[in-house]
CSV table of C-alpha atoms in Angstrom, one decimal:
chain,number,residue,atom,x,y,z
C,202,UNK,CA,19.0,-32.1,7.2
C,203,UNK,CA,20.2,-31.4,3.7
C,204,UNK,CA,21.8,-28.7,2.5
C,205,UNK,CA,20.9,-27.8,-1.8
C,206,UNK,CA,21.4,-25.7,-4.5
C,207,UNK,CA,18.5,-25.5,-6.9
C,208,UNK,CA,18.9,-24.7,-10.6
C,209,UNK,CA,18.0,-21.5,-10.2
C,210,UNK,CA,21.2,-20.6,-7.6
C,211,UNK,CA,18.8,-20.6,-4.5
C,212,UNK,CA,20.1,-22.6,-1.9
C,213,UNK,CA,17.5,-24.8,-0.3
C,214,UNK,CA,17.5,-26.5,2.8
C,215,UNK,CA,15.8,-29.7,4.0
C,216,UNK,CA,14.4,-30.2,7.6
C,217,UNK,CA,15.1,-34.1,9.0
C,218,UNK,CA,11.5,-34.3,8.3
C,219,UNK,CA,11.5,-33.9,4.6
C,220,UNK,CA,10.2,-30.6,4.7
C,221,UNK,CA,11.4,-27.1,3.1
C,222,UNK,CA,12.5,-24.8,5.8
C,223,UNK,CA,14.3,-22.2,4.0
C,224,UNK,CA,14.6,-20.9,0.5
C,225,UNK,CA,17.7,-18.4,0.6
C,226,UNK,CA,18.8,-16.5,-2.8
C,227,UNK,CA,21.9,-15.7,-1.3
C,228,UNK,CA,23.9,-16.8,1.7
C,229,UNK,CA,27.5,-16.0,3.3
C,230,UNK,CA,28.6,-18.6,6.1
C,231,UNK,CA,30.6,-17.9,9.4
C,232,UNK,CA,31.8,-19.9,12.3
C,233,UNK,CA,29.1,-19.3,15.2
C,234,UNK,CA,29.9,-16.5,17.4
C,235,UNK,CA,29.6,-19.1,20.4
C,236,UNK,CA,29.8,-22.4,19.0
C,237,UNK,CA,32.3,-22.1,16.6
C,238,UNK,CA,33.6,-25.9,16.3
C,239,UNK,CA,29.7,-26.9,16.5
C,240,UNK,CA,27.6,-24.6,14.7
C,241,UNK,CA,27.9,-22.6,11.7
C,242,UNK,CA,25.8,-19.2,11.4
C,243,UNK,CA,24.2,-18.7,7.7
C,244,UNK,CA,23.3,-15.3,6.7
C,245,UNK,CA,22.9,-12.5,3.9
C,246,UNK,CA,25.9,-11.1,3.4
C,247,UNK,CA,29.5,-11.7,4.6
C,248,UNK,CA,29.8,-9.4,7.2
C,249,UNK,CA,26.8,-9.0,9.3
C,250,UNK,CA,26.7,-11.7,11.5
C,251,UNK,CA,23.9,-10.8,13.8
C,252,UNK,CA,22.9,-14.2,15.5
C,253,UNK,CA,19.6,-13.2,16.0
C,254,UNK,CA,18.9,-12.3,12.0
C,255,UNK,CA,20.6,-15.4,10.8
C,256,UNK,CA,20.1,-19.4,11.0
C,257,UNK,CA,22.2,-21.4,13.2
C,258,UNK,CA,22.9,-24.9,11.7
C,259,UNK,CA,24.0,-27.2,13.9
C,260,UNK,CA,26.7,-29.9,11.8
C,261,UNK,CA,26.0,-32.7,13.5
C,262,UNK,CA,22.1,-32.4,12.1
C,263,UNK,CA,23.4,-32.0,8.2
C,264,UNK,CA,23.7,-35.3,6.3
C,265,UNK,CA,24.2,-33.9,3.2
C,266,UNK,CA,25.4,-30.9,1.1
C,267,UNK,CA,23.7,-31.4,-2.3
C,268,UNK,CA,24.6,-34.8,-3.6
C,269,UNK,CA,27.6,-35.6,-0.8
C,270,UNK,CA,27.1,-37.0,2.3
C,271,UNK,CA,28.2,-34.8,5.1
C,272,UNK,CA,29.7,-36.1,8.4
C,273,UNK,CA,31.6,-34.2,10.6
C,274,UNK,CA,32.4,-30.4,12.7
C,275,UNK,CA,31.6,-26.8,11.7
C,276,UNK,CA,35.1,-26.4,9.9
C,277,UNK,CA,34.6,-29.2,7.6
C,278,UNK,CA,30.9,-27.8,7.4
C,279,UNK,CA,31.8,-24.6,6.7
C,280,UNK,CA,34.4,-25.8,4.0
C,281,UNK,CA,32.3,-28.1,2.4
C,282,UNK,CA,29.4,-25.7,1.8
C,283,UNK,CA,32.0,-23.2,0.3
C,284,UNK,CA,33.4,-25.7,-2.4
C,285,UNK,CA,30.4,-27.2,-2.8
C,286,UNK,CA,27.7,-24.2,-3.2
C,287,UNK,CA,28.2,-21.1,-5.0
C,288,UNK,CA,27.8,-18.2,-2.6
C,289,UNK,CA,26.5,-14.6,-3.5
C,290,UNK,CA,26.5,-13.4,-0.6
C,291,UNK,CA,26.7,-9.4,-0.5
C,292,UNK,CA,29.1,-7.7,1.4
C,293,UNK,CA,27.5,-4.7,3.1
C,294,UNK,CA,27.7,-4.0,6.9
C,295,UNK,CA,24.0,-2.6,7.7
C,296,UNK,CA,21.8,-5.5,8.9
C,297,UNK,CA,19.3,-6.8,6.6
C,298,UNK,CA,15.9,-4.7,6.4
C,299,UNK,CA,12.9,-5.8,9.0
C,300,UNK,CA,9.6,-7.3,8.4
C,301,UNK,CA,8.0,-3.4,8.3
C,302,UNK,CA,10.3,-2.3,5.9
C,303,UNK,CA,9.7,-5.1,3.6
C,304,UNK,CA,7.1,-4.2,0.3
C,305,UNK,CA,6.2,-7.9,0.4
C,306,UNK,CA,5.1,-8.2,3.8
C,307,UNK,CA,3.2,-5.2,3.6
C,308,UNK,CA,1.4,-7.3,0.4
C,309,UNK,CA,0.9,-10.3,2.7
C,310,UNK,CA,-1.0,-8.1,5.2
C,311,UNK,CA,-3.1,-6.6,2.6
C,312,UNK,CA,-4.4,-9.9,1.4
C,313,UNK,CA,-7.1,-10.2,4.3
C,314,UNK,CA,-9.6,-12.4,3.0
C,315,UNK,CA,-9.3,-16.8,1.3
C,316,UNK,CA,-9.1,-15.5,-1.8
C,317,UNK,CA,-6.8,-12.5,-1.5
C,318,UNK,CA,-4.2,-14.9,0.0
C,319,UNK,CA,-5.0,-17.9,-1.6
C,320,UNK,CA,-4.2,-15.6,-4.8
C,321,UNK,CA,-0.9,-14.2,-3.0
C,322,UNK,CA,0.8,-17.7,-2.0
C,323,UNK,CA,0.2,-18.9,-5.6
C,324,UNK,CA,2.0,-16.6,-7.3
C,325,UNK,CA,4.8,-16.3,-4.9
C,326,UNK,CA,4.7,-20.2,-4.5
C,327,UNK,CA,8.3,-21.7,-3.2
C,328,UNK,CA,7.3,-25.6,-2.9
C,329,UNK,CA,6.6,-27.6,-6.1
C,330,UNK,CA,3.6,-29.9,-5.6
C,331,UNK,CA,2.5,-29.7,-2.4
C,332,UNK,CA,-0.8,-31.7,-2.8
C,333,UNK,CA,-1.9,-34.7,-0.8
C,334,UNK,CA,-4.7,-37.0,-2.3
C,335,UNK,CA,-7.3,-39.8,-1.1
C,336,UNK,CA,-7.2,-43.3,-2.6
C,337,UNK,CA,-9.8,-42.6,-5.1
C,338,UNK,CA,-8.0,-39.3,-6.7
C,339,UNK,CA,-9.9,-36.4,-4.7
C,340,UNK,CA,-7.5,-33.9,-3.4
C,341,UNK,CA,-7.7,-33.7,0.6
C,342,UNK,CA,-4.7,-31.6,0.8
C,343,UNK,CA,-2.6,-29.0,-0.6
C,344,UNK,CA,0.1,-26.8,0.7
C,345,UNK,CA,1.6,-23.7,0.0
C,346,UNK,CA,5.2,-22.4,1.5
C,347,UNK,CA,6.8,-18.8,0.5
C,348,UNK,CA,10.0,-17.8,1.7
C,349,UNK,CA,10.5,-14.2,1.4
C,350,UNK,CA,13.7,-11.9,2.6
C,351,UNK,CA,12.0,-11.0,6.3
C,352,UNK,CA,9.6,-13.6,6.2
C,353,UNK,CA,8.0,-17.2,5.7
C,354,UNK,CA,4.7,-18.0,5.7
C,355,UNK,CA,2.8,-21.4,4.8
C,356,UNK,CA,-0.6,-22.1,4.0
C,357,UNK,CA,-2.8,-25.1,3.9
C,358,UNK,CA,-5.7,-25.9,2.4
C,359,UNK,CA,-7.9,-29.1,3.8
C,360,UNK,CA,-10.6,-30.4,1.7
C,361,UNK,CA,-14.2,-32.1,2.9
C,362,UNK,CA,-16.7,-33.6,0.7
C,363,UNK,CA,-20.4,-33.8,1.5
C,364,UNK,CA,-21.1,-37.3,3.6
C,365,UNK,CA,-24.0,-37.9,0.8
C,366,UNK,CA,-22.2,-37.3,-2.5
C,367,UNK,CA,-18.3,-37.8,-1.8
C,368,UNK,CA,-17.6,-36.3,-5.2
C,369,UNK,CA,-18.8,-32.7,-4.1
C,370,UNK,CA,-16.5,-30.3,-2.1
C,371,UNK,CA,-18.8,-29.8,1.1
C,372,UNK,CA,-16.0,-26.7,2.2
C,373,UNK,CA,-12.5,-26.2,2.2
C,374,UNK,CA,-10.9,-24.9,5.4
C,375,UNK,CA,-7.3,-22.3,5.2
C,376,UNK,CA,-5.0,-22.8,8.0
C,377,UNK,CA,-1.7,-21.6,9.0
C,378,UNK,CA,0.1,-18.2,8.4
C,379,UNK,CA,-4.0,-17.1,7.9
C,380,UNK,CA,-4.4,-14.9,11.0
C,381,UNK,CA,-5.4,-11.6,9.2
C,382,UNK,CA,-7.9,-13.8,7.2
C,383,UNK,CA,-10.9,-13.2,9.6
C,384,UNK,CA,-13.4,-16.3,7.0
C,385,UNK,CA,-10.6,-18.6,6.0
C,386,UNK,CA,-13.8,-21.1,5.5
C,387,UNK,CA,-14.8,-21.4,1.8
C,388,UNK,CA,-18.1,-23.3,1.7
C,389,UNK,CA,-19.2,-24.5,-1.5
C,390,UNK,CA,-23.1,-23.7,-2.6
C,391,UNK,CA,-25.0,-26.2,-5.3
C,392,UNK,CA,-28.3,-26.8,-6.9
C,393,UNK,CA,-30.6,-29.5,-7.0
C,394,UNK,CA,-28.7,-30.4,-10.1
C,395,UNK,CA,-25.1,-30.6,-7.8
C,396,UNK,CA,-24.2,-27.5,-9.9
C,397,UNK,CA,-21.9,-25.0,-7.8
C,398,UNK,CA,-24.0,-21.7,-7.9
C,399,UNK,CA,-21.7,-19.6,-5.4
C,400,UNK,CA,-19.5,-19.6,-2.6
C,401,UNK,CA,-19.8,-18.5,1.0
C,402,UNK,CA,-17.5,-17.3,3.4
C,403,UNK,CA,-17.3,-18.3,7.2
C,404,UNK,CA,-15.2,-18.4,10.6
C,405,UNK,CA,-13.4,-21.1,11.2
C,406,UNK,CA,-15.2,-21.9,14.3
């Protein structure tokens, strides 16, 4: 797991997979409440340190705090990521607000339909790339990951070609953080020319 700060001041931080699992603006760091020489409990602000609304990072999983290699216990975690990072975490008591009182959430339900959220993860985008290809250059895969104050959602889009003409998009299927998207099937429609005249809509099954 690797610990980052990005240009921008967000910290970022890697899973052992490679994958982004968080993209935090801000962040104040404690000792766990209950695993204090293990453990260190990453949150919003300095004071709140509700375990439940926080992430619990484990220091034997970190190997590295931006360009450093990391190795040991929750102090010299906790230390580390305090002269390493730059922290702007706020200082307020009240817990952070919940998934209902977030404007952006509310957005994410709204967009109900492929292209409504298709349109919605691209502009609030987190990952850079995020595009997996075939040998030949056709996209089969592109992802999109947002990371928002109460929530996270990822998306995936799977392409398939048509068995007789591999150069022409048979449908492209939406996965992932689609449940309010009741046709996340987009199924492309040609002429006898191969020229896409529209688009329809299905269930995924």
């Amino acid at each position: 797991m690797k610990i980052q700060q990005s240009a921008n001041g967000n910290i970022v931080i890697t899973g052992t997979s490679g994958a982004i699992e968080h993209i935090l603006p801000t962040i104040a760091i404690h000792k766990h409440p209950r695993y204090p020489n293990e453990a260190i409990l990453i949150t919003h602000n300095t004071n709140y340190k509700d375990e439940e609304q926080g992430i619990t990072m484990l220091a034997r999983n970190v190997t590295n705090v931006n360009d450093t290699r990391f190795y040991g216990n929750a102090h010299s975690l906790k230390s580390m990521l305090e002269n390493e990072l730059v922290l702007q975490g706020g200082t307020t008591e009240a817990p952070p607000k919940t998934k209902e009182q977030d404007p952006m959430y509310v957005a994410y339900l709204q967009a109900n339909t492929y292209e409504k959220l298709l349109s919605f993860v691209k502009e609030h985008q987190d990952n850079i790339g995020g595009k997996k290809h075939h040998e030949d250059g056709r996209i089969s895969e592109e992802e999109f990951f947002c990371q928002f104050e109460t929530f996270i959602i990822r998306v995936t889009l799977r392409y398939y070609y048509k068995l007789d003409n591999q150069s022409l998009i048979n449908y492209i299927l939406m996965s992932g953080s689609t449940s309010y998207v009741h046709e996340p099937k987009k199924v492309y429609v040609y002429d006898g020319n191969n020229t896409i005249t529209g688009y329809v809509y299905e269930k995924a099954y």
